[in-house]
CSV table of C-alpha atoms in Angstrom, one decimal:
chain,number,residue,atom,x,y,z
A,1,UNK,CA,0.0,0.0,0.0
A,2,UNK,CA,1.5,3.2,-1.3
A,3,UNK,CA,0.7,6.3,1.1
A,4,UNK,CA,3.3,8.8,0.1
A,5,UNK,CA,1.0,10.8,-2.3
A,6,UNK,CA,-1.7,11.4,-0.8
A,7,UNK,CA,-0.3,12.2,2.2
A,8,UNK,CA,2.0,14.5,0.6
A,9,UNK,CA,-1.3,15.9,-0.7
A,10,UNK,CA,-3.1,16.1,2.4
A,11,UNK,CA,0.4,17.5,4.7
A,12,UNK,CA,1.1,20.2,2.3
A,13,UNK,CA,-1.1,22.6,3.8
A,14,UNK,CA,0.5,21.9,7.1
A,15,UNK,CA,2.6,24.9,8.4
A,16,UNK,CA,5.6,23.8,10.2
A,17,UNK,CA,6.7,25.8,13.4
A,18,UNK,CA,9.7,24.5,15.0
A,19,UNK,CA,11.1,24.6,18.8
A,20,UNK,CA,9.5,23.9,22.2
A,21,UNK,CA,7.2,25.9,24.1
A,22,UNK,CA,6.3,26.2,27.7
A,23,UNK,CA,3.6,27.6,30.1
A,24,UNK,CA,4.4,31.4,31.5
A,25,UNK,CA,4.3,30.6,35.4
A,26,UNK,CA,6.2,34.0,36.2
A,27,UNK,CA,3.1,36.0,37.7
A,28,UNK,CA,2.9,33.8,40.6
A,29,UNK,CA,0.9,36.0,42.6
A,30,UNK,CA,-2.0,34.7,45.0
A,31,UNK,CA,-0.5,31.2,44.0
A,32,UNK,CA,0.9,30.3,47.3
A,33,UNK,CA,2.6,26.9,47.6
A,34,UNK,CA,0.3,24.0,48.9
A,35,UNK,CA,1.2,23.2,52.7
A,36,UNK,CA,-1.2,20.4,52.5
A,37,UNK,CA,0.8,18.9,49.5
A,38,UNK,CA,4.3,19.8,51.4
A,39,UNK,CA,3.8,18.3,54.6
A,40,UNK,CA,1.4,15.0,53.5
A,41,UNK,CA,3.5,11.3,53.7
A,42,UNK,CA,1.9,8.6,51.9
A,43,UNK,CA,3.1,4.7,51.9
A,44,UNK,CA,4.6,4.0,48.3
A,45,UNK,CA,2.4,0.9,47.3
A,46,UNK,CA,5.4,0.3,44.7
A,47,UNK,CA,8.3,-2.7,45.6
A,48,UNK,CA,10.7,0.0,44.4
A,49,UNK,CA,10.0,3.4,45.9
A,50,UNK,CA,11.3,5.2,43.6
A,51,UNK,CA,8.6,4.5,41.3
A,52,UNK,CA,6.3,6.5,43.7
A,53,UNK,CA,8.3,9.4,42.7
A,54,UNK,CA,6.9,11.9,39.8
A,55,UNK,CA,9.0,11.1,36.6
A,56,UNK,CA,10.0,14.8,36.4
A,57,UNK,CA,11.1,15.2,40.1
A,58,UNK,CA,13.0,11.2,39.7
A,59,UNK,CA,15.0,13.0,36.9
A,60,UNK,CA,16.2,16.4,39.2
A,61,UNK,CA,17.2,13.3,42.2
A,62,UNK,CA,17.9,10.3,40.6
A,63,UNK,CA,18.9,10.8,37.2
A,64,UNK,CA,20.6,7.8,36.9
A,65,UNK,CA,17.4,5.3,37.8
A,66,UNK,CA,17.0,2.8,34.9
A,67,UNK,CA,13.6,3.9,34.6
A,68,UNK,CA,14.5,7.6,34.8
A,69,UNK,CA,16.8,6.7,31.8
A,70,UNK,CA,13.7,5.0,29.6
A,71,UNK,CA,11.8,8.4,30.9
A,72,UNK,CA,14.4,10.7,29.6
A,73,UNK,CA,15.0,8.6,26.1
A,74,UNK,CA,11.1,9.0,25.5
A,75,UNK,CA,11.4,12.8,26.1
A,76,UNK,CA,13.2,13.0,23.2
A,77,UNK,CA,10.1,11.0,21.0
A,78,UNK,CA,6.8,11.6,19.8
A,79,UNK,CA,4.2,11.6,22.7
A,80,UNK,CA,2.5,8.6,22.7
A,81,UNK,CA,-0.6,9.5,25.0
A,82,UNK,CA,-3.5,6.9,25.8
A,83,UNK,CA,-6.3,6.8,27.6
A,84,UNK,CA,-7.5,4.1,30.1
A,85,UNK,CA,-10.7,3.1,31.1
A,86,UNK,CA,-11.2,1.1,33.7
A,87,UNK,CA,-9.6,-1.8,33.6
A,88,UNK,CA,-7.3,-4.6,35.7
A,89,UNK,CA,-3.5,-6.4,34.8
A,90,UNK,CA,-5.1,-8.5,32.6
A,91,UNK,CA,-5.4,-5.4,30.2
A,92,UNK,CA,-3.1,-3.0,31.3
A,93,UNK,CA,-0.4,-5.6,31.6
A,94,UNK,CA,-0.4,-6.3,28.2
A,95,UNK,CA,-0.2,-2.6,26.6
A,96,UNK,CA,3.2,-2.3,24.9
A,97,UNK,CA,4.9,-0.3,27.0
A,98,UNK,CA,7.8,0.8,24.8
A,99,UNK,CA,5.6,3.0,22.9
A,100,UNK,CA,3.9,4.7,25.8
A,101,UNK,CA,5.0,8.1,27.1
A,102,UNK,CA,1.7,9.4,29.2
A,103,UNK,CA,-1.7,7.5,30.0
A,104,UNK,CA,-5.0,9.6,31.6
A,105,UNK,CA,-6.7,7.4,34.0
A,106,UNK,CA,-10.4,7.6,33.7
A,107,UNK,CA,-12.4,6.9,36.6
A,108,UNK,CA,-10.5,4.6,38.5
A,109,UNK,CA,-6.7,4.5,40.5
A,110,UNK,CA,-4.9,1.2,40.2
A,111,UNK,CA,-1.6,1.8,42.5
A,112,UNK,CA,0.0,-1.4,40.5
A,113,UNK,CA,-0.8,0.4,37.4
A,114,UNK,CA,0.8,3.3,38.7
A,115,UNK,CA,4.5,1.5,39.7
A,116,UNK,CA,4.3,-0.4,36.1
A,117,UNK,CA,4.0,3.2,34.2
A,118,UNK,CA,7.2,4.2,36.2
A,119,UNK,CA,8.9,1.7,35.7
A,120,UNK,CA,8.8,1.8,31.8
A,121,UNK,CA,9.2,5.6,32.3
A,122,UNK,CA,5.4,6.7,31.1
A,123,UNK,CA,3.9,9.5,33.0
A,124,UNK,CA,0.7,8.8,34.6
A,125,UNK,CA,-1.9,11.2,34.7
A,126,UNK,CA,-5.6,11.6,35.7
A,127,UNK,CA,-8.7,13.0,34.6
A,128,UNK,CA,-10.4,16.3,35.8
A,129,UNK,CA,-13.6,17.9,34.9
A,130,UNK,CA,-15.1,21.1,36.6
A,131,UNK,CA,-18.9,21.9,36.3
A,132,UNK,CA,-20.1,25.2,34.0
A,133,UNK,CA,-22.0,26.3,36.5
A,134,UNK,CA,-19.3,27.4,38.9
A,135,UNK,CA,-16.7,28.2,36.2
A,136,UNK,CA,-17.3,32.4,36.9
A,137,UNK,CA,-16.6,31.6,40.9
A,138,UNK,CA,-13.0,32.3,41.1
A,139,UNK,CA,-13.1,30.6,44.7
A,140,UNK,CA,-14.1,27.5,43.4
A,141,UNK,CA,-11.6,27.2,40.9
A,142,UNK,CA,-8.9,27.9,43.0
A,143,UNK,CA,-10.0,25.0,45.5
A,144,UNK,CA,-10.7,22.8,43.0
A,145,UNK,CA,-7.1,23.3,41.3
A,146,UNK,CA,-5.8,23.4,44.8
A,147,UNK,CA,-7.7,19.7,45.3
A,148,UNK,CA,-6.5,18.2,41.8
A,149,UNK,CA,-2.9,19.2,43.1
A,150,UNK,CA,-3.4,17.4,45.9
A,151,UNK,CA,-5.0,14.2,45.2
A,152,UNK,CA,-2.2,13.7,42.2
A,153,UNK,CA,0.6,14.2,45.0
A,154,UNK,CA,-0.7,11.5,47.4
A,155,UNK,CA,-1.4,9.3,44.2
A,156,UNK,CA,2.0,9.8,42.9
A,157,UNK,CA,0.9,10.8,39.8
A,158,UNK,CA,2.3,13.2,37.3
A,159,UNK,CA,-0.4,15.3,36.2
A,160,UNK,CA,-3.8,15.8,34.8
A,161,UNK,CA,-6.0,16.0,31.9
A,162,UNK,CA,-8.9,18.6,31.9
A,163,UNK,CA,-11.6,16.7,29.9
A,164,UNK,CA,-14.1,19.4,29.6
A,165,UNK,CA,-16.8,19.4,26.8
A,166,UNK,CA,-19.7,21.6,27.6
A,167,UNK,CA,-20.9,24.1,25.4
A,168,UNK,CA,-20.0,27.5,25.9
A,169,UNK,CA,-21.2,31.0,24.6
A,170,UNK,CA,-18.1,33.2,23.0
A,171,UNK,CA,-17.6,36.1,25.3
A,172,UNK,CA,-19.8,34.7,27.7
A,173,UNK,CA,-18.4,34.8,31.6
A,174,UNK,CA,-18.2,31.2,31.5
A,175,UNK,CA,-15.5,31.3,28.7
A,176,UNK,CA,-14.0,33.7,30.8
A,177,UNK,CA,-13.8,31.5,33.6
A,178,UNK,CA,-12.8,28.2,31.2
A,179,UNK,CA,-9.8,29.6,30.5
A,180,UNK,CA,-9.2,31.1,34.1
A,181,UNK,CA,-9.5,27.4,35.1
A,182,UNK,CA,-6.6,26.3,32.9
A,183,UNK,CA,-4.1,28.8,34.0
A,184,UNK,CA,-4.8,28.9,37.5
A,185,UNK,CA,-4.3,25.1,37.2
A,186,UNK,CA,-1.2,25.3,35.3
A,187,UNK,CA,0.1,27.9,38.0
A,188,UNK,CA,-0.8,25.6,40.6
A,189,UNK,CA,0.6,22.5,39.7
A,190,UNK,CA,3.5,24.1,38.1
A,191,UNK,CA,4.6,26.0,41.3
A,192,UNK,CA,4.2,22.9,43.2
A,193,UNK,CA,4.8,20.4,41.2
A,194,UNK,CA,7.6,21.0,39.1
A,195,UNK,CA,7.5,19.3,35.8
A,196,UNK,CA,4.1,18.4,36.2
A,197,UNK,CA,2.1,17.6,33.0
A,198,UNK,CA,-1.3,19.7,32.5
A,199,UNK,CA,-3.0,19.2,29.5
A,200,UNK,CA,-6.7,20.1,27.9
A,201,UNK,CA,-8.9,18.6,26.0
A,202,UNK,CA,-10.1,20.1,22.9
A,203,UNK,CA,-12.7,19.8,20.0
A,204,UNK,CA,-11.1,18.2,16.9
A,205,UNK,CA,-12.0,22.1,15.2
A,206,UNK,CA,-11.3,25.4,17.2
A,207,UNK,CA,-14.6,26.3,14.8
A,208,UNK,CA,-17.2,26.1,17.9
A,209,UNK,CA,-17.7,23.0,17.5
A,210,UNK,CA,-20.8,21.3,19.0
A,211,UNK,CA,-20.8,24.8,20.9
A,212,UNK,CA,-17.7,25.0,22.8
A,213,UNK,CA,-16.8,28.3,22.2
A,214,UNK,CA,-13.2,28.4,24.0
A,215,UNK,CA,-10.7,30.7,24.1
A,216,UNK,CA,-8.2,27.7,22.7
A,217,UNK,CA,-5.1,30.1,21.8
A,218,UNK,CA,-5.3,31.3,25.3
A,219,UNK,CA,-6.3,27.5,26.5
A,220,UNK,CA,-3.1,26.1,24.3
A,221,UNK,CA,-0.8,29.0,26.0
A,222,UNK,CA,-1.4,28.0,29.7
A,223,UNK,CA,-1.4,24.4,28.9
A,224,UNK,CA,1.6,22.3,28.3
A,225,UNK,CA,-0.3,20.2,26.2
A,226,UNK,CA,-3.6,20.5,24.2
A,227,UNK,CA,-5.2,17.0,23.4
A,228,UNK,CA,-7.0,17.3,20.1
A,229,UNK,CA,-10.1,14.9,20.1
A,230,UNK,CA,-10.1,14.2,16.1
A,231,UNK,CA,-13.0,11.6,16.1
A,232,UNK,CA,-16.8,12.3,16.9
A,233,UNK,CA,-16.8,14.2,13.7
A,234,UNK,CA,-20.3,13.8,13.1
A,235,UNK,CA,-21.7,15.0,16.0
A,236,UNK,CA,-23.7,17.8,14.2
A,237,UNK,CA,-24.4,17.3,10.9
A,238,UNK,CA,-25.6,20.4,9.3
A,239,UNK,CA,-25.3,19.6,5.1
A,240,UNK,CA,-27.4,17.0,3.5
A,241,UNK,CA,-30.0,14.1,5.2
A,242,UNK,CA,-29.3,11.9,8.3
A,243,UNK,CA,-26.7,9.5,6.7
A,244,UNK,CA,-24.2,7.2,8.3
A,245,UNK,CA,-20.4,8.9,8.1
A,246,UNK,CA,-16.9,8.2,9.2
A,247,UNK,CA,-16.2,8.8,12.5
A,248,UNK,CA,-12.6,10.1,12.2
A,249,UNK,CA,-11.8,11.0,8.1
A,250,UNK,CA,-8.5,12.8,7.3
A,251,UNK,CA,-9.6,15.3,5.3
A,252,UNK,CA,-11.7,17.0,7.8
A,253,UNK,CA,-9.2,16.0,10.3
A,254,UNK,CA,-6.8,17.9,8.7
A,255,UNK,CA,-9.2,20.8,8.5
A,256,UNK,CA,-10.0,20.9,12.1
A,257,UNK,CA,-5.9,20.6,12.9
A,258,UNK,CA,-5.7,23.5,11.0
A,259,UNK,CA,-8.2,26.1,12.8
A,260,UNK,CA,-5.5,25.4,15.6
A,261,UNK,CA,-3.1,26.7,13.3
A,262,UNK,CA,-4.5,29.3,11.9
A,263,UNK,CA,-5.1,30.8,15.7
A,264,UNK,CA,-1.0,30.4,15.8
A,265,UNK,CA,-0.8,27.3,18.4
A,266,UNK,CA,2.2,25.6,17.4
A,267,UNK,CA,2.4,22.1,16.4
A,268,UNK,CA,4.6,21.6,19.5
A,269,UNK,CA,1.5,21.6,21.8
A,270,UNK,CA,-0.9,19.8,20.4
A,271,UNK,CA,-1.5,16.1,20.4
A,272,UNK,CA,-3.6,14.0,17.5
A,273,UNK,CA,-5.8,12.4,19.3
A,274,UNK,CA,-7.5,9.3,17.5
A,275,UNK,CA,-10.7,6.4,17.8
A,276,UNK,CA,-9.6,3.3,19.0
A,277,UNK,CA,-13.5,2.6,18.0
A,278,UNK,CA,-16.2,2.9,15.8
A,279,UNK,CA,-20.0,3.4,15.2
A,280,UNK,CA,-22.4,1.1,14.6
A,281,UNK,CA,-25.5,2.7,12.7
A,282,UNK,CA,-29.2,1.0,11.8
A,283,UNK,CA,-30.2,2.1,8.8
A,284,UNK,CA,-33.9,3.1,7.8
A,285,UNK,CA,-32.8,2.6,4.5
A,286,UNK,CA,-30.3,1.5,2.0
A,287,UNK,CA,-30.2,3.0,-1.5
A,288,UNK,CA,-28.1,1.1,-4.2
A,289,UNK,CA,-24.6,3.4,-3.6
A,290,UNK,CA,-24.5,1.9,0.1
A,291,UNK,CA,-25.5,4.9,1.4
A,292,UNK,CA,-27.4,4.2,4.7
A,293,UNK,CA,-30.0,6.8,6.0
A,294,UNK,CA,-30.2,7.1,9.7
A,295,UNK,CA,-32.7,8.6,12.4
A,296,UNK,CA,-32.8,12.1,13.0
A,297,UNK,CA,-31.1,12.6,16.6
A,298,UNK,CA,-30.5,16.5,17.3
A,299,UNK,CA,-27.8,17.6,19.1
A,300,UNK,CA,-26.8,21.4,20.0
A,301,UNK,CA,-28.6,22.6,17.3
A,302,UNK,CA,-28.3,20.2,14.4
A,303,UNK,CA,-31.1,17.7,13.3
A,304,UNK,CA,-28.8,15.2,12.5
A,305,UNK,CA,-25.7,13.9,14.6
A,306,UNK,CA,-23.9,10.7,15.5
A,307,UNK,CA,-26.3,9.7,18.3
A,308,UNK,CA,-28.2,7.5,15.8
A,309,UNK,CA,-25.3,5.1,16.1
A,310,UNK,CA,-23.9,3.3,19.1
A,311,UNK,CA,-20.1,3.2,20.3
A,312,UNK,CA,-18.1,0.1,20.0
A,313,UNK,CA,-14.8,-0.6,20.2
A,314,UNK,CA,-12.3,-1.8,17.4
A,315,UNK,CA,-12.2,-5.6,18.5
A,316,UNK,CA,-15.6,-5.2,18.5
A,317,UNK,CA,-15.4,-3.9,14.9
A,318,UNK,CA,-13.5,-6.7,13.9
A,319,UNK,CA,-15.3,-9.4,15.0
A,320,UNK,CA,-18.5,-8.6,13.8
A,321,UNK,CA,-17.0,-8.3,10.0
A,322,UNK,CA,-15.2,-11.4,10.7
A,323,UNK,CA,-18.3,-13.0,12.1
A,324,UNK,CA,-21.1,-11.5,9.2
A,325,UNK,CA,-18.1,-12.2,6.7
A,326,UNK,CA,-19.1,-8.5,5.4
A,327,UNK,CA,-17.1,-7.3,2.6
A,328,UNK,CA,-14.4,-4.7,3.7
A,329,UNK,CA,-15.2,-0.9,1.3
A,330,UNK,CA,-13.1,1.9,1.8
A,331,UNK,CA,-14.5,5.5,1.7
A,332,UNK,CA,-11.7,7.1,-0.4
A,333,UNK,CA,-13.1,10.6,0.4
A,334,UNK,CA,-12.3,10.2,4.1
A,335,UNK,CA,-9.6,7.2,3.9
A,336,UNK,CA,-11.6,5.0,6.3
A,337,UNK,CA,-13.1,1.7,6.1
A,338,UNK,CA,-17.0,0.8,6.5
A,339,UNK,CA,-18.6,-2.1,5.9
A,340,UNK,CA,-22.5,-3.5,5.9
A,341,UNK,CA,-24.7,-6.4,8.0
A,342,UNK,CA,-28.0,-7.6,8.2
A,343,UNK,CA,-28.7,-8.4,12.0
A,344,UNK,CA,-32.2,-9.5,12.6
A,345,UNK,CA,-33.7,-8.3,9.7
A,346,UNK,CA,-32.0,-4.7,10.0
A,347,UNK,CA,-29.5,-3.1,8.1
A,348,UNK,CA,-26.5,-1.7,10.0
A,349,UNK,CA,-23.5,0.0,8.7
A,350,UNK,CA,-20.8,0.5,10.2
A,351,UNK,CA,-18.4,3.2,10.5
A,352,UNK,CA,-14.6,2.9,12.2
A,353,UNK,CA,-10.8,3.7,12.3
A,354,UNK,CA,-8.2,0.5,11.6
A,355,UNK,CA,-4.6,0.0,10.4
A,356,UNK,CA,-4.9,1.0,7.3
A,357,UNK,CA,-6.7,4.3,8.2
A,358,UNK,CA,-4.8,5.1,11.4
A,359,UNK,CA,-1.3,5.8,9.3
A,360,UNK,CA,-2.7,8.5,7.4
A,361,UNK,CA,-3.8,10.4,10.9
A,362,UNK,CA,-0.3,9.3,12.1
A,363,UNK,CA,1.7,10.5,9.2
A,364,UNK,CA,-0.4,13.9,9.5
A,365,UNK,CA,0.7,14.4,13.2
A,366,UNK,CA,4.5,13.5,12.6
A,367,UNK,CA,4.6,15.7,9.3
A,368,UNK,CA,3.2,19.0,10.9
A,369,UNK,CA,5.6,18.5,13.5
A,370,UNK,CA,2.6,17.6,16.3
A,371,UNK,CA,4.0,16.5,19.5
A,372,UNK,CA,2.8,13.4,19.6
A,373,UNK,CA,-0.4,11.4,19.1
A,374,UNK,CA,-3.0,9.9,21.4
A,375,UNK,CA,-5.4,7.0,21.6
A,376,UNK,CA,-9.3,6.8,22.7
A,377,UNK,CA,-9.1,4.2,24.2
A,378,UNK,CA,-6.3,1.7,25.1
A,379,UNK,CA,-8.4,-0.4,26.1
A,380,UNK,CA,-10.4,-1.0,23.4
A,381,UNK,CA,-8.2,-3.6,21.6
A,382,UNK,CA,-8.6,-7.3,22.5
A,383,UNK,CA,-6.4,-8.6,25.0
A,384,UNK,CA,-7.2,-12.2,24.8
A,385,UNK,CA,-4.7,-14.6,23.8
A,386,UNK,CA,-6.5,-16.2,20.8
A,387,UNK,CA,-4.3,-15.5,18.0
A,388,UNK,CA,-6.0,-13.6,16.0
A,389,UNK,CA,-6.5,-11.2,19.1
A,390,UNK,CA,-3.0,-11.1,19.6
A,391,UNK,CA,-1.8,-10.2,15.5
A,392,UNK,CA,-4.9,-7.6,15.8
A,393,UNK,CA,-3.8,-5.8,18.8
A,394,UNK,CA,0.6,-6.5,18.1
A,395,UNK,CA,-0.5,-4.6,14.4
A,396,UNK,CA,-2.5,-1.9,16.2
A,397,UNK,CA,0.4,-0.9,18.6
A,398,UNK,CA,3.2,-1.4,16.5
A,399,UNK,CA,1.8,1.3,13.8
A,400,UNK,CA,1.9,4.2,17.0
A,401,UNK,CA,5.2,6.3,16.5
């Protein structure tokens, strides 16, 4: 399979902005250190205490730490940032570890998930959200930073994520507040937690999409990372009927990356996220090009949006073609796969990322210089040992950067 020209296509409206960039911690004021944070001790659940340290504060003391050494080799990568649901060993033990550099933790703490991380030098993070409603209360932001600072110290963690995705009015008080949040996060942690990752999750457009209005150039700026969420890309569908689409295509991918350009983040903050997953839709109708129509479920203002379908993970993806023996069609528009089933008398089509798509959203990331690229969700590959489960998933890591 031949990618070079159309990727070559594709990248060359990329800009290309070369060298690192950081959060500006200097105005420090009303940022006190944490005492709480200071004077805490917490038994290290790890066999090697070291492991209970932060990667970025095991660097500054023990530079020398075989796993400070894997941590400071992947520094020099391509991020390589997943997110885990929750899970036990029997998953997490079998994530290829040599590609990792950062995992978000989502809903759940697993302090044996925490030492193994260390130990193959990959950052662990977790996941924050703050509610709208109290985003204009400057008290509760600075408690709830304060609290995140705290809860990631006596975890011995190395971060957090800021997953939030409400919809927010431009030049509302609550955008106001949004991007309050993120630097008086990023002060926080960064004054007492040095080298601490904070990153932000964003819309895969800076275009308002499904209504989140966000300051994102000012959101990129206090971040140290912005996490772009290039999949749900039907979630309002504005132009044509209720039809079944691709869930991640690289042409509006590349779109989207670029609204972030064109406010002047550079490439250096921002990671590509992409699905892990797919959507199953059941069609209403077929007509003769494949194309299958799909309820009408509104969402923020559109008629149409992904809601008609359901979530499902790529093993699950596989399986079922493998099980209906559906023949495999590629959507050369978006340069994903799809395929067709009859379940029951119904029709479903269904809509996903795999191997074949997943290199053109990789190559996109390393060609605009990105800083890395990141997965929803790790877990979503099967970790069984049949062997097709095993050349599925050793296929699916081994294509990461």
């Amino acid at each position: 399979m031949n990618l070079n020209p159309i990727i070559i296509v594709v990248l060359g409206l990329i800009p290309f902005a070369p060298g690192r960039y950081h959060v500006d911690v200097s105005d420090m004021e009303g940022y006190e250190p944490i005492k709480e944070i200071a004077n805490t001790s917490h038994p290290c659940p790890c066999s090697n205490q070291l492991l209970c340290m932060p990667l970025a504060d095991a660097k500054d003391k023990n530079p020398s730490a075989p796993h400070v050494l894997e941590f400071i080799k992947k520094s020099q990568k391509m991020e390589v940032f997943a997110f885990v649901l929750n899970c036990n060993a029997s998953i997490w033990g079998k994530f290829n570890w040599s590609k990792l550099t950062t995992i978000a933790l989502v809903g759940f703490y697993e302090a044996d998930l925490v030492c193994l991380a260390h130990q193959h030098g990959v950052r662990v993070v977790k996941l924050g959200y703050f509610p709208t409603s109290d985003l204009s209360n400057a008290t509760a932001r600075h408690k709830w930073a304060a609290l995140q600072a705290k809860d990631v110290t006596l975890n011995f963690l190395d971060g957090i994520n800021i997953d939030y995705e409400d919809a927010v009015d431009p030049n509302s008080p609550e955008q106001e507040g949004l991007t309050n949040l993120v630097l008086e996060t990023a002060k926080i942690f960064h004054m007492n937690l040095p080298g601490s990752q904070v990153s932000f999750d964003v819309a895969w457009s800076a275009n308002g999409i499904d209504g989140r209005h966000y300051d994102y150039k000012s959101i990129a700026n206090y971040s140290d990372l912005i996490f772009i969420m290039a999949y749900d890309e039907q979630s309002q569908i504005f132009n044509g009927p209720c039809t079944a689409r691709p869930n991640s295509g690289i042409f509006k991918t590349t779109q989207g990356v670029h609204t972030y350009f064109d406010l002047d983040i550079p490439p250096e903050k921002m990671i590509l996220g992409v699905p892990w997953y797919g959507y199953n839709y059941p069609c209403i109708s077929v007509d003769k090009n494949g194309t299958c129509f799909i309820k009408e479920v509104p969402f923020r203002g559109a008629n149409c949006s992904e809601g008609a379908g359901k979530k499902y993970p790529y093993s699950y993806m596989i399986k079922t073609r493998h099980r209906f023996r559906a023949h495999y069609h590629w959507d050369k528009k978006s340069l994903t796969p799809w395929y067709q089933v009859k379940d029951n008398g119904q029709q479903h089509q269904m809509r996903y990322d795999d191997e074949r798509s997943l290199v053109y959203k990789y190559a996109l990331a390393q060609a605009s210089r990105m800083h890395g690229v990141g997965i929803w969700t790790a877990n979503f590959l099967d970790y069984s040992e049949k062997p097709d489960a095993i050349f599925h998933r050793q296929l699916m890591w081994s294509l990461l950067p």
